XYZ file of C-alpha atoms in Angstrom:
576
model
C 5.736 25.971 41.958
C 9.060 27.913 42.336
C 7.985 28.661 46.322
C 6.997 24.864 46.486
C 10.192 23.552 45.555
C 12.190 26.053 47.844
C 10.585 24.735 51.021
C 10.950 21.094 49.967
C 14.419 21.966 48.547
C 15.081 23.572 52.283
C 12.669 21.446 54.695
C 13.096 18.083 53.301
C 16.543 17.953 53.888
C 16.001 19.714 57.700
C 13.189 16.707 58.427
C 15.172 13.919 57.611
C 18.258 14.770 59.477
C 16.174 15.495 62.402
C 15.151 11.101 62.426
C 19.035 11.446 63.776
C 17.783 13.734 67.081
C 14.232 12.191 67.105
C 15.983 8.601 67.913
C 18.144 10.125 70.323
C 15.400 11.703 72.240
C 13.592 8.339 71.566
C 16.286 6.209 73.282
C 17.315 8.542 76.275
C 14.045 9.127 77.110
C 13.926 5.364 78.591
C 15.789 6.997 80.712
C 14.046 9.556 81.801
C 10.507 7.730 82.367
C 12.145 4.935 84.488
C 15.000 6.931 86.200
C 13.397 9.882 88.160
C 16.723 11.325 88.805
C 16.929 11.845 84.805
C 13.323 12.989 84.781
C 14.703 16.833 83.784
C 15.611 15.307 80.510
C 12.423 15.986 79.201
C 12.882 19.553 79.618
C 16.311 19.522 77.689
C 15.739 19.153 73.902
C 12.775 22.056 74.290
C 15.503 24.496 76.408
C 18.001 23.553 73.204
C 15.790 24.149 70.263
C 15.198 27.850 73.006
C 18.874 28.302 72.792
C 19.432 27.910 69.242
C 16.837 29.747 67.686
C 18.677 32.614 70.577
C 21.958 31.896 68.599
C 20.251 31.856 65.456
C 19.218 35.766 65.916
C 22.625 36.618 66.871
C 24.118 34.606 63.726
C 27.789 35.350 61.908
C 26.492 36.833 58.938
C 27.464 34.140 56.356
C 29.194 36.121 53.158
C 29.099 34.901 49.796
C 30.123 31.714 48.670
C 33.215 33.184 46.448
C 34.488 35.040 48.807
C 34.839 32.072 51.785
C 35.983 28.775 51.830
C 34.097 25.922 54.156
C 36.239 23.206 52.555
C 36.706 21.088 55.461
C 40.183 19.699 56.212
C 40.888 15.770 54.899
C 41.036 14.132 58.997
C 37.939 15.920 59.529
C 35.672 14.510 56.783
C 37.512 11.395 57.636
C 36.270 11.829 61.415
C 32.845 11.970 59.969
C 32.844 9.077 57.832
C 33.754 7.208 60.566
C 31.180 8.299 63.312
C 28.602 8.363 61.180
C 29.246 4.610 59.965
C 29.475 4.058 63.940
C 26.103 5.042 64.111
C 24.866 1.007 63.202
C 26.368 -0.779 65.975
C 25.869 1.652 68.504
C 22.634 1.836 67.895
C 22.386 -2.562 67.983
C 23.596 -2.330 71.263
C 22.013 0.538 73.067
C 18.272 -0.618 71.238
C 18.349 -3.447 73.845
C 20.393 -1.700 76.570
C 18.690 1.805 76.889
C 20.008 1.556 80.985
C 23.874 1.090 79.752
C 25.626 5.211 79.799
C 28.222 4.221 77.330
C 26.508 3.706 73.902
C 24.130 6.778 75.158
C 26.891 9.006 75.595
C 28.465 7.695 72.411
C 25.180 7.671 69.813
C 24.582 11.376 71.634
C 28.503 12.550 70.978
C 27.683 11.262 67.293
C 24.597 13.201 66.803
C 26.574 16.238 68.615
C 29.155 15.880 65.860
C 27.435 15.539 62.823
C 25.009 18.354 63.988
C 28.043 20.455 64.472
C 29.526 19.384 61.066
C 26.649 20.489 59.331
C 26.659 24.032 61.134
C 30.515 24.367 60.214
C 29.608 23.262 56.280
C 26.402 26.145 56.562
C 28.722 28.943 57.523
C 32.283 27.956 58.517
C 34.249 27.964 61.945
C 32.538 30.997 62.954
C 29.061 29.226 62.670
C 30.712 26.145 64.429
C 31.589 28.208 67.578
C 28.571 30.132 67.807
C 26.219 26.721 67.835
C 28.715 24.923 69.746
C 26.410 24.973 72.950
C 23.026 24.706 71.492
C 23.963 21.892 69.946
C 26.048 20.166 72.851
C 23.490 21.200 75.486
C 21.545 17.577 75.409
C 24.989 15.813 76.902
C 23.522 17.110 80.108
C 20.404 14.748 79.730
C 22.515 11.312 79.298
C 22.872 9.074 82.193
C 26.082 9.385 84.190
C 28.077 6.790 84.537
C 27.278 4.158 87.018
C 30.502 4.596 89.002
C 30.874 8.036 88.795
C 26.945 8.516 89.417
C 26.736 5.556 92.713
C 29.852 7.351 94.484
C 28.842 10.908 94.511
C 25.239 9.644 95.795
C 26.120 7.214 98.524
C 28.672 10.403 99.663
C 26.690 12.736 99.458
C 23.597 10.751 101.435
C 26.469 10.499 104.222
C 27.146 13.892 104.452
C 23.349 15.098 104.225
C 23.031 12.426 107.207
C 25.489 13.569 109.131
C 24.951 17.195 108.771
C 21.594 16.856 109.826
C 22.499 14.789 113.103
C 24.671 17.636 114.267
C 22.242 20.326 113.756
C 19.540 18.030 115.235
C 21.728 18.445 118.116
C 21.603 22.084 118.186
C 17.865 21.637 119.126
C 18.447 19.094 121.827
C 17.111 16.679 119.825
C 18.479 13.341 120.013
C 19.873 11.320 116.580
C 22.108 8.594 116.155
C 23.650 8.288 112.269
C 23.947 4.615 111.043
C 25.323 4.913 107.387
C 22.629 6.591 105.338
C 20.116 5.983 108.437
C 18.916 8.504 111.460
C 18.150 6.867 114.228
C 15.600 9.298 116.494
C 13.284 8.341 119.138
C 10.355 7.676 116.828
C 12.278 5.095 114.334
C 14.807 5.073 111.948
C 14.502 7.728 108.936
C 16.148 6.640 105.563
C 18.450 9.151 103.535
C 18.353 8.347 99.760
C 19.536 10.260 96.353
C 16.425 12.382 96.854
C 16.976 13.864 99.992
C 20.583 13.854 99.116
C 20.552 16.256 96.843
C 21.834 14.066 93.910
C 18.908 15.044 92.169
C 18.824 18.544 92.577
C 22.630 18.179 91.858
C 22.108 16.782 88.488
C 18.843 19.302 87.379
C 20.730 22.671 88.823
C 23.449 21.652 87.086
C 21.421 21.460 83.761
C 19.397 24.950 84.864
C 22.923 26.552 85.360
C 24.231 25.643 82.375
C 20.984 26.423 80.391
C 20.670 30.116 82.467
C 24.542 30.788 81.735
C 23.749 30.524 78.092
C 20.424 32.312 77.818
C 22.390 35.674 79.537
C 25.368 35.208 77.333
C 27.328 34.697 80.692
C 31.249 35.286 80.265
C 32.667 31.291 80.938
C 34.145 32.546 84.505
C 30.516 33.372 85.261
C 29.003 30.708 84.246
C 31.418 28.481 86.600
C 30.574 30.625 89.679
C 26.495 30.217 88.821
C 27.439 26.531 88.511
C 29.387 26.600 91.973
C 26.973 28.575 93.400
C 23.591 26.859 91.995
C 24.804 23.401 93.324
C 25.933 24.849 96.826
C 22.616 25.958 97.388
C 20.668 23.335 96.032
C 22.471 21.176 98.465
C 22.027 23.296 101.593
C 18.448 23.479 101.042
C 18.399 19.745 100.673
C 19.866 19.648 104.386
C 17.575 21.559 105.485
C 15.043 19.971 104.357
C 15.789 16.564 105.440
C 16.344 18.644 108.898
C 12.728 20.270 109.151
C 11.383 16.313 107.961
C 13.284 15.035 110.734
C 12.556 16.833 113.513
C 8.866 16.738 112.616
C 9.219 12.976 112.599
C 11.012 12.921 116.192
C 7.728 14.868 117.531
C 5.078 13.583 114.851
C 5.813 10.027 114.183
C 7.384 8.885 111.047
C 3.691 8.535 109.050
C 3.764 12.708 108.878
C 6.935 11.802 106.744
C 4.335 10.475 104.172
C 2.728 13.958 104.390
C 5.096 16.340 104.080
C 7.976 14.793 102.161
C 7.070 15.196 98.485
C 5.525 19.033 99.032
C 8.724 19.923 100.563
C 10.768 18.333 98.275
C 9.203 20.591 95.683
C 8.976 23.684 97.608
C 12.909 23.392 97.785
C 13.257 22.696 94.369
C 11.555 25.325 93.428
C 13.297 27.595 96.105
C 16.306 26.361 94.586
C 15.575 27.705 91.244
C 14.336 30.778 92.034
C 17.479 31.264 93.884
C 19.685 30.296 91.183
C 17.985 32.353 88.337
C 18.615 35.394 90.910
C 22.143 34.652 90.681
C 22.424 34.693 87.095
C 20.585 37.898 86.608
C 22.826 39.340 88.951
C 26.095 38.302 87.424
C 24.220 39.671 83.992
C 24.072 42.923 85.852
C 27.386 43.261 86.211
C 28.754 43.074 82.683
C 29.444 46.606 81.670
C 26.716 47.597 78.800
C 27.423 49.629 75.967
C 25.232 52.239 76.606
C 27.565 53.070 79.923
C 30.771 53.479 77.844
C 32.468 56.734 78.616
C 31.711 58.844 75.077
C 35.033 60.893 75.317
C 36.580 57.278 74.641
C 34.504 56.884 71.196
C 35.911 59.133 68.201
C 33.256 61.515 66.658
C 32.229 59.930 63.618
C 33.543 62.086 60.299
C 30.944 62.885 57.504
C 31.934 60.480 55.592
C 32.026 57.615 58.292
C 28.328 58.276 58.971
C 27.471 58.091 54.858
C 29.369 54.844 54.868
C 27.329 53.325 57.988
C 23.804 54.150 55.805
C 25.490 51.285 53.127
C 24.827 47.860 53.589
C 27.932 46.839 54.755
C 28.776 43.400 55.891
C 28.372 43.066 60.436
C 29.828 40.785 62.513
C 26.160 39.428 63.095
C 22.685 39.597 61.875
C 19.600 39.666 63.098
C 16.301 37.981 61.587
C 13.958 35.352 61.992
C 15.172 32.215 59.768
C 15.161 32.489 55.828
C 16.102 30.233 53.621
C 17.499 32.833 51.325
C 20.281 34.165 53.896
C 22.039 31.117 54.473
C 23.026 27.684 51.924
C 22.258 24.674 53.803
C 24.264 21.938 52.861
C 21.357 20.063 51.524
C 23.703 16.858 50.018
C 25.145 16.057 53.692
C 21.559 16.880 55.385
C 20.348 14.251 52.787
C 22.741 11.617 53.390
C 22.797 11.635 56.940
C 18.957 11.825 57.275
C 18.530 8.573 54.380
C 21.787 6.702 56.871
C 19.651 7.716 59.945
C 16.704 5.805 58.584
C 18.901 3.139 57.351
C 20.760 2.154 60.587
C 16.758 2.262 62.254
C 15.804 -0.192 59.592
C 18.866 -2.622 59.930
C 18.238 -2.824 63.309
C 14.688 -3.783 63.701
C 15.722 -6.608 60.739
C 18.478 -7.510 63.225
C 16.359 -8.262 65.876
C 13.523 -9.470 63.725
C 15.375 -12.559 62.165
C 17.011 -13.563 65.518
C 13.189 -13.286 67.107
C 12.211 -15.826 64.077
C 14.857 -18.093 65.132
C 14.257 -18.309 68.942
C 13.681 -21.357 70.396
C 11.709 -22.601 73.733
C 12.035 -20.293 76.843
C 13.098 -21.484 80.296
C 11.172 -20.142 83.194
C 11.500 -20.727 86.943
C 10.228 -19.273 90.025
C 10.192 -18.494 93.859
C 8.279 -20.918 96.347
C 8.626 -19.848 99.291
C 8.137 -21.422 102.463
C 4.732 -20.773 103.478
C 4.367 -23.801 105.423
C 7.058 -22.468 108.020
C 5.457 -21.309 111.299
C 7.409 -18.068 111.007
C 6.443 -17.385 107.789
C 5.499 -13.678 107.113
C 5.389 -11.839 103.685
C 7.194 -8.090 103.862
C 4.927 -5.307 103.082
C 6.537 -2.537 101.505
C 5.432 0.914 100.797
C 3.532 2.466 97.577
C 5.901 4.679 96.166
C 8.764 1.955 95.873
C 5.961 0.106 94.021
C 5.680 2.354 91.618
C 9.635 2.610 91.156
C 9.364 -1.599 90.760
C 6.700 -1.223 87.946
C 6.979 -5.443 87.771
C 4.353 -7.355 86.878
C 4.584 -10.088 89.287
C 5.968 -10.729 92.222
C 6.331 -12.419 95.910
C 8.539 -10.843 99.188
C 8.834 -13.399 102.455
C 11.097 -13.669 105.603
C 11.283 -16.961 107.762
C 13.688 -18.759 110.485
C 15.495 -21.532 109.446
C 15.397 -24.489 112.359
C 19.194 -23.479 112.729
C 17.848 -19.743 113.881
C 19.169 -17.784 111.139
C 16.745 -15.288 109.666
C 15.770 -15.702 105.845
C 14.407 -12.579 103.784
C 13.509 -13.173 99.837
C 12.477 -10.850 97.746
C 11.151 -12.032 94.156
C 10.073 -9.820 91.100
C 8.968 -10.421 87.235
C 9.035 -8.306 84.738
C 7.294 -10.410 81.209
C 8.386 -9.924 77.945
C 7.143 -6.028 76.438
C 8.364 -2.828 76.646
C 12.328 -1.680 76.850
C 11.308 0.288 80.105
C 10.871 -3.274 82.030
C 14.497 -4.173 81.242
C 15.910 -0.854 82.662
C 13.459 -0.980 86.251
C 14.932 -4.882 86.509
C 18.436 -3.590 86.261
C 17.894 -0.605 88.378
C 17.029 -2.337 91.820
C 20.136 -4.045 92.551
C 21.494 -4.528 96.466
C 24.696 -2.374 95.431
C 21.906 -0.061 94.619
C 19.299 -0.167 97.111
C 20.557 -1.857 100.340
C 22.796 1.488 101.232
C 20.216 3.407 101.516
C 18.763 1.524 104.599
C 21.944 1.820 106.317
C 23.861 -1.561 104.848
C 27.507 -0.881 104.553
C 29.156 -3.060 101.881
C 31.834 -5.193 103.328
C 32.383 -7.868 100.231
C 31.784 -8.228 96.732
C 32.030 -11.993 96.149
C 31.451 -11.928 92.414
C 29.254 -14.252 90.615
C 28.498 -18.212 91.207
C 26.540 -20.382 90.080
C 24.096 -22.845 91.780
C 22.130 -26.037 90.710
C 18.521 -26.054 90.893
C 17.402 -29.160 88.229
C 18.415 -28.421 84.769
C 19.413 -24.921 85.312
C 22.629 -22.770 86.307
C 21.069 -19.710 88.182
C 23.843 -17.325 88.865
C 24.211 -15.405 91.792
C 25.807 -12.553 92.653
C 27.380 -12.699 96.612
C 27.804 -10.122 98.661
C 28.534 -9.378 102.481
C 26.938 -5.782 104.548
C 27.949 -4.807 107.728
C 24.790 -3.780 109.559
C 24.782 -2.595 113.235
C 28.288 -4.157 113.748
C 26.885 -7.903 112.480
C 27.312 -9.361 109.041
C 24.309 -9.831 106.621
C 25.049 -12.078 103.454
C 22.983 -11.007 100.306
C 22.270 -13.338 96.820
C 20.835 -11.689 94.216
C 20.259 -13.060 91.019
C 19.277 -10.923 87.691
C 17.878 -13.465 85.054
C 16.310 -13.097 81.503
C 14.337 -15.299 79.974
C 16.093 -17.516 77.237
C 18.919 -19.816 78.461
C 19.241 -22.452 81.002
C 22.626 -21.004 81.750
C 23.584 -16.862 81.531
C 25.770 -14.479 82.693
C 24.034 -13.335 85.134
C 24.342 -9.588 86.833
C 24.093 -7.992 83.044
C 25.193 -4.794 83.987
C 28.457 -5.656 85.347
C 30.640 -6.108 82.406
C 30.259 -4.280 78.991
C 30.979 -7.560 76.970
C 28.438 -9.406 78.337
C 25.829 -6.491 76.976
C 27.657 -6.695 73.551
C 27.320 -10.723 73.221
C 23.708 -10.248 73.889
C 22.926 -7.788 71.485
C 24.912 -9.751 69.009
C 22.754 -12.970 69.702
C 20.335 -10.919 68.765
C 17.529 -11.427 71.815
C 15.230 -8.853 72.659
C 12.295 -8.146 74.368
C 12.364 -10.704 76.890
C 10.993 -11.301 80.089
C 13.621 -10.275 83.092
C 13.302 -11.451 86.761
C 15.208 -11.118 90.311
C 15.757 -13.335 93.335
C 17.405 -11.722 96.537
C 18.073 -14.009 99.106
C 19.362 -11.505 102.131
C 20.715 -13.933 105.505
C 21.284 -13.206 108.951
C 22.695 -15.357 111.499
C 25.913 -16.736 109.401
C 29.646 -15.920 110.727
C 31.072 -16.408 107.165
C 30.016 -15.788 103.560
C 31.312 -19.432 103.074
C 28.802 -20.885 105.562
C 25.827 -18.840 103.989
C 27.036 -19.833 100.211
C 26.660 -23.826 101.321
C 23.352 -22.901 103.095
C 22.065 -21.558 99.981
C 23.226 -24.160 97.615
C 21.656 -26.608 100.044
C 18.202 -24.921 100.159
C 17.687 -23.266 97.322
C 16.170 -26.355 95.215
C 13.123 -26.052 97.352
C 12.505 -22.472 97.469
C 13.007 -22.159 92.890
C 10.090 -23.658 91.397
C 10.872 -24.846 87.416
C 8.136 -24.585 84.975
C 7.173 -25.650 81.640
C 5.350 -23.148 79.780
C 6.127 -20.093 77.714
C 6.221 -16.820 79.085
C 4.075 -15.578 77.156
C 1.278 -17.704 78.828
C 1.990 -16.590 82.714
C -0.437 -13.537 83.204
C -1.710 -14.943 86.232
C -0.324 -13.829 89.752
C -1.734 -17.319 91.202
C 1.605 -18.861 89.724
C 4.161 -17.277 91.961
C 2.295 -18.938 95.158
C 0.485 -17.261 98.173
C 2.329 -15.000 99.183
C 2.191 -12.990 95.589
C -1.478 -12.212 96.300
C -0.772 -9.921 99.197
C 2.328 -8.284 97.683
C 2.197 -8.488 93.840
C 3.509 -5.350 93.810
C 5.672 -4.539 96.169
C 8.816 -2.639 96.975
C 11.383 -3.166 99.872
C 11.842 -1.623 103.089
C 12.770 -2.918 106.135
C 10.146 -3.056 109.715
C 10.355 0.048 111.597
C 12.170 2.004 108.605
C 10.352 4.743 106.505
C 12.543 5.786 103.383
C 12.207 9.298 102.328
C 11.648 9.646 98.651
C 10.649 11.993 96.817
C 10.653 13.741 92.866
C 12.852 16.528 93.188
């Protein structure tokens, strides 16, 4: 009974605060299944619970409770009132935006803190330092932020572009760079964050970090493995996207389709190997104990050698874990485990009683023109497909009696899982269109036109491509209203007002309208606003009751699932 009651007395407490970290995990890994530059994140909380139980051997050795203090200082318990009561509306906000970085960074710098205030109330300052990194080690698995994140891609697809042009002419072998795009005498080859080396940036980064702490790296170390980890993960990428290149400009661009994803892999791995060199050679160098000069260690008197046979107190211990060598501070475990549950509760009521309430649901969408002689849908390759993961949708381009060139591309994800919202925010021109060599000239901001009953906003902007202008619409809708805000992930506010309205779950859909063959944005906004009524189709029922791809017209049949790419282009994508 006695052994019974230790383990609940020890585990119980453990378990529940671990509902904090399980949610966590639960919410980033959105993330990580829809994002496949995140997709390392999987791989994170293992390495951390691996780097903790390495700390945990190497523990302070905790003494008794009358001799130390671990009353924590009045701002600090404050501190931890307050993030922990944060907890609730951070997690009402990020439940329904799992693609936004902000509440994810927050609701993981909250678990981070409470973890760590638990560790300090177990064994003091000394415990807090020696978890410190364990414990803060899953901040590398939270989405970057978008600005941060979209700037050092769309550079660094530039300069992988551009380095590879100039080496291609080394070899004689001729390459024009447009943008993100190399131009060779087989077609155009696409650079994007793959072959970039934003990915590899982002997972050497983590595997530098991770390797620095599992050799106990000294922190100047650890910054030259970082340093040197990410230079070579990005050379390698430029070599790559050389080797790909080149056998394109003699092959063809279909080997691309071969060869991409194996090499992409092989460098990866290359990569790795490469770095985990590194750090076992910077181990090497740190001076062992065992290669001390002896002349500098005093000879040990009699009674120096009986006192060393006593159980005196060391600076660290090792063991496996045992509840009898350390208190845990059962009481805050408790509390914060019961509050965990709690805020998981009050959130699924939240969203529960506003789901009750909701009234009838709006739907529209595309028709169109198949009826124009130059009608032709846009066939698009698997792999972007895949990245789309919608359940519906139609892709056309036409020319207008005036001669300017149409493209529309139209996609619908229905109501279900939170992973539908993030792929419908993720493919966004400002997002995409770079990578195929469109150089953003103007962000027009958002406007709304009249199709009927309904306000569908659109978001205007203006590319440069091969010296001409090319005027894009896109619209991001969810299900809901007859008029919204359109472009959800532009402000933060917005995203708040929506989780406060409590909607969730709903059906998400996106019309690009990309035009050709207008001088000004001006003239292209009044062409739109003047065709668009016949190319939006309003409907009446729920969406609950579309399941069939027959609704979105003829040209859905043929490309229900499709991705974009423009004719002649192949993109080069790949894992990591």
């Amino acid at each position: 009974m006695n052994s019974r009651g230790n383990i609940l007395r020890v585990w119980l407490p453990v378990v529940l605060f671990g509902v904090l970290w399980a949610d966590l995990v639960r919410q980033l890994s959105y993330t990580w299944e829809s994002n496949e530059q995140y997709a390392y994140g999987w791989f994170v909380p293992i390495l951390a619970l691996a780097l903790f139980w390495k700390r945990w051997l190497t523990r302070p050795r905790v003494h008794q409770p009358s001799t130390i203090n671990h009353q924590p200082p009045p701002w600090l318990i404050a501190l931890v009132v307050m993030a922990a009561l944060a907890l609730l509306p951070i997690q009402v906000v990020y439940e329904i935006n799992p693609d936004w970085p902000l509440p994810g960074w927050l609701m993981a710098l909250v678990a981070v803190g409470l973890s760590l205030y638990a560790v300090f109330l177990t064994g003091g300052w000394p415990w807090a330092r020696h978890f410190a990194f364990p414990v803060c080690f899953i901040l590398v698995a939270v989405a970057w932020p978008y600005r941060i994140e979209h700037g050092l891609t769309q550079g660094l697809m530039r300069v992988v572009a551009n380095s590879t042009v100039e080496a291609l002419g080394w070899f004689n072998i001729p390459a024009l760079q447009r943008g993100n795009l190399i131009e060779i005498s087989t077609g155009v080859v696409g650079i994007d964050e793959a072959c970039s080396g934003i990915r590899s940036f982002q997972s050497t980064l983590m595997a530098a970090l991770f390797l620095g702490e599992l050799y106990l790296l000294k922190w100047h170390r650890r910054i030259l493995l970082l340093v040197g980890g990410v230079a070579l993960s990005f050379c390698l990428n430029v070599v790559r996207t050389l080797i790909l290149t080149w056998h394109a400009s003699t092959a063809g661009l279909s080997a691309l389709g071969k060869w991409h994803d194996p090499a992409g892999m092989m460098i990866f791995l290359l990569s790795f190997a490469c770095l985990w060199a590194i750090a076992v050679r910077l181990r090497a160098l740190i001076p062992q104990p065992s290669t001390l000069d002896s002349k500098t260690t005093p000879t040990p008197q009699p009674s120096t050698l009986k006192s060393e046979t006593t159980p005196l107190p060391q600076p660290s211990q090792q063991s496996t874990f045992n509840a009898q060598l350390v208190t845990l501070p059962s009481r805050y475990l408790l509390a914060i485990g019961c509050w965990a549950i709690c805020v998981l509760a009050l959130t699924e009521l939240w969203y529960r009683l506003h789901d009750s309430q909701a009234t009838g649901v709006f739907y529209w969408s595309a028709s169109f023109p198949t009826n124009n002689p130059t009608f032709a849908t846009i066939e698009l390759n698997e792999k972007v497909r895949r990245n789309l993961r919608h359940d519906v949708g139609s892709t056309a381009k036409w020319t207008e009696d005036d001669g300017t060139e149409w493209s529309g591309f139209f996609f619908r994800w229905n109501p279900g899982p939170v992973r539908s919202i993030i792929s419908a925010r993720l493919h966004r021109p400002d997002i995409c269109l770079p990578a195929s060599g469109f150089r953003l000239v103007t962000d027009a901001g958002l406007d709304y036109f009249e199709v009927g009953a309904l306000q569908i906003p659109f978001r205007k902007y203006t590319y440069d491509v091969n010296g001409g202008p090319v005027h894009v619409f896109f619209c991001q809708w969810e299900d809901g209203s007859e008029k919204q805000i359109g472009m959800l992930g532009s402000k933060g506010a917005d995203r708040v007002r929506t989780a406060l309205s409590g909607r969730r779950h709903l059906g998400q859909q996106t019309l690009e309208l990309v035009l050709s063959g207008y001088v000004s944005l001006a003239e292209a906004r009044q062409a739109v606003r003047t065709r668009l009524p016949a190319l939006v189709r309003t409907t009446g029922p729920s969406v609950h009751q579309i399941s069939d791809r027959s609704e979105l017209g003829p040209a859905t049949a043929s490309t229900a699932t499709a991705g974009k790419t423009a004719d002649g282009r192949r993109e080069m994508k790949d894992g990591r």
